[in-house]
XYZ file of C-alpha atoms in Angstrom:
139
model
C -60.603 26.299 82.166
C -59.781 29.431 79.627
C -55.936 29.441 81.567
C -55.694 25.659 81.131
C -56.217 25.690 77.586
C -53.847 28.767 76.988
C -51.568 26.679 78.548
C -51.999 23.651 76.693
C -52.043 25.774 73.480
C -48.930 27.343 74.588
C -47.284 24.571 75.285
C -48.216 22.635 72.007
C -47.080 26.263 70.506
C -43.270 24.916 71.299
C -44.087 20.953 70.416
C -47.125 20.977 68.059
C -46.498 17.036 67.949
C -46.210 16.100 71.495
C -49.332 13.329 71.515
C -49.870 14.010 75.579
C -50.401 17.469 74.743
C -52.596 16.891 71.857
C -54.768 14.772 74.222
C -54.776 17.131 76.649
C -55.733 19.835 74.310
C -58.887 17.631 73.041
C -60.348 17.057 75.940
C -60.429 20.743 77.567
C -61.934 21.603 74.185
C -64.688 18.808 74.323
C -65.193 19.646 77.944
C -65.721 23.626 77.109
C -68.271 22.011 74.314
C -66.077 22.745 71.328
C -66.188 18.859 70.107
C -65.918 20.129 66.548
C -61.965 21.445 67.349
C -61.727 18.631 69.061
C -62.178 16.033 66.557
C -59.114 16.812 64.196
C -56.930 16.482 67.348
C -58.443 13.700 68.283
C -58.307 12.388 64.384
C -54.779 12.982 64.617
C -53.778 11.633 67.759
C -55.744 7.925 66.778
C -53.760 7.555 64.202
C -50.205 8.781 65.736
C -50.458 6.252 68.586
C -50.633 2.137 68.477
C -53.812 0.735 68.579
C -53.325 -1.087 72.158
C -54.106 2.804 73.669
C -56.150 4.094 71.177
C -59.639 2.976 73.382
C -59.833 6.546 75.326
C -59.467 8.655 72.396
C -61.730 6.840 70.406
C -64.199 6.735 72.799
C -63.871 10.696 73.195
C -64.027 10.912 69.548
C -66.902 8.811 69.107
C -68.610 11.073 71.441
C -67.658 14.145 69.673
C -68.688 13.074 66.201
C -72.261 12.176 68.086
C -72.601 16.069 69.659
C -72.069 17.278 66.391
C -74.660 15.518 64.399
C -72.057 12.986 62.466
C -73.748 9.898 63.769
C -72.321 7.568 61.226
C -68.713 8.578 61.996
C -69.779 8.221 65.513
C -71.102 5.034 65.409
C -68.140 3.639 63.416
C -65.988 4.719 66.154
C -67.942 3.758 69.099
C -67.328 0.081 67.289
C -63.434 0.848 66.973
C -63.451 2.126 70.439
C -65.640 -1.180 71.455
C -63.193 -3.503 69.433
C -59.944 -1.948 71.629
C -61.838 -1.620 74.309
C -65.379 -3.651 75.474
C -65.324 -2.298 79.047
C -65.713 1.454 77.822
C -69.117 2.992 78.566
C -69.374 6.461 76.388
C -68.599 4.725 72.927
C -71.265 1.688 74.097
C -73.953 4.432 75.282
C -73.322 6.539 71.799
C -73.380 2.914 70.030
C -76.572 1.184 71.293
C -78.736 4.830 71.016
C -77.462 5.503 67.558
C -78.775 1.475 67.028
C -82.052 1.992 68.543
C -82.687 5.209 66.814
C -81.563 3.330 63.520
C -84.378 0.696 64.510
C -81.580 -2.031 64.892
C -82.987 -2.904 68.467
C -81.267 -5.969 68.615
C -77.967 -4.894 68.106
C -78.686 -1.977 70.333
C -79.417 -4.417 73.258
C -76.747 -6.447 72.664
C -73.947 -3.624 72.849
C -75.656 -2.465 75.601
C -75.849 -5.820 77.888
C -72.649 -6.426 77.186
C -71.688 -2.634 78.588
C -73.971 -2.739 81.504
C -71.906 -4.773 83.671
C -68.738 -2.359 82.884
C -70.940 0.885 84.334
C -69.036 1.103 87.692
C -70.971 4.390 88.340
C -74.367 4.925 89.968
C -75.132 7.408 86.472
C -73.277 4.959 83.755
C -75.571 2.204 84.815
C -78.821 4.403 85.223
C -78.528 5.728 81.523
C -77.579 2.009 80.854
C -80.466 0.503 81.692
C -83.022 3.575 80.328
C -81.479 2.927 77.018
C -82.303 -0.849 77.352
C -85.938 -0.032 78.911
C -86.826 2.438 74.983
C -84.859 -0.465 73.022
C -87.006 -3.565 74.693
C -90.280 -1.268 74.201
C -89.327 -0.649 70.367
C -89.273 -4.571 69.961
C-alpha cells in the first residue's frame, strides 16, 4: 500500500487539485489507519464536488471523524451522508451507535431499521442487527 500512496502523492504532486486523486489519496490513508490526514482531504473534496456525489465521501468522513474520537462531527456527517444518501451503511452504523451511546435509543433504532434492509453483506447486516439487539435492551 506504501507504493500506492507514493503514487497517489506523486501524482497529486503535479495536480494538487485533481478531486479523483484527492479521493484516492483519502482513502489509502484511512485504509493504512491515518483517518486524521484523511479528514482535511476528505473536508476538501465535500465541498469541491456537488452534493448529488458527495454520499461516499461523507460517509468515509463520517467514519474518520468517529476513529478519531470527534463523535459530534461524526455524527453530523453520518446525517449529511444519510440525507444524500439513505442506502449507505458506514455513516448509518457510526449514526445509530453514536445515538445509543448518547441514550437517544429511539433515534438510534430508527436510523438503524431504516439501514438494515440496505446491508447487502452477510457482516453489514450482522453488526446491523447487534446494534439494534444493545439499543432495544437500553429501552
Amino acid at each position: 500500500m506504501n507504493g500506492a500512496i507514493a503514487l497517489v502523492m506523486s501524482a497529486r504532486a503535479t495536480d494538487p487539485d485533481d478531486l479523483e486523486l484527492m479521493a484516492w489519496h483519502a482513502l489509502l490513508l484511512s485504509k493504512r489507519g491515518q483517518d486524521a490526514a484523511a479528514i482535511p482531504l476528505l473536508e476538501r473534496l465535500i465541498t469541491s464536488i456537488d452534493i448529488n456525489v458527495q454520499a461516499p465521501a461523507l460517509a468515509m468522513l463520517a467514519v474518520c471523524y468517529d476513529t478519531v474520537g470527534r463523535g459530534a462531527d461524526a455524527m453530523e456527517t453520518a446525517r449529511a451522508a444519510l440525507a444524500v444518501d439513505p442506502t449507505r451503511i458506514p455513516p448509518a452504523t457510526t449514526l445509530g451507535l453514536r445515538l445509543v451511546e448518547a441514550g437517544k435509543v429511539e433515534e438510534a433504532l430508527a436510523v438503524l431499521e431504516r439501514a438494515l434492509p440496505h446491508a447487502k453483506k452477510p457482516k453489514q447486516r450482522e453488526s446491523i442487527e447487534k446494534l439494534i439487539a444493545v439499543a432495544r435492551a437500553k429501552r
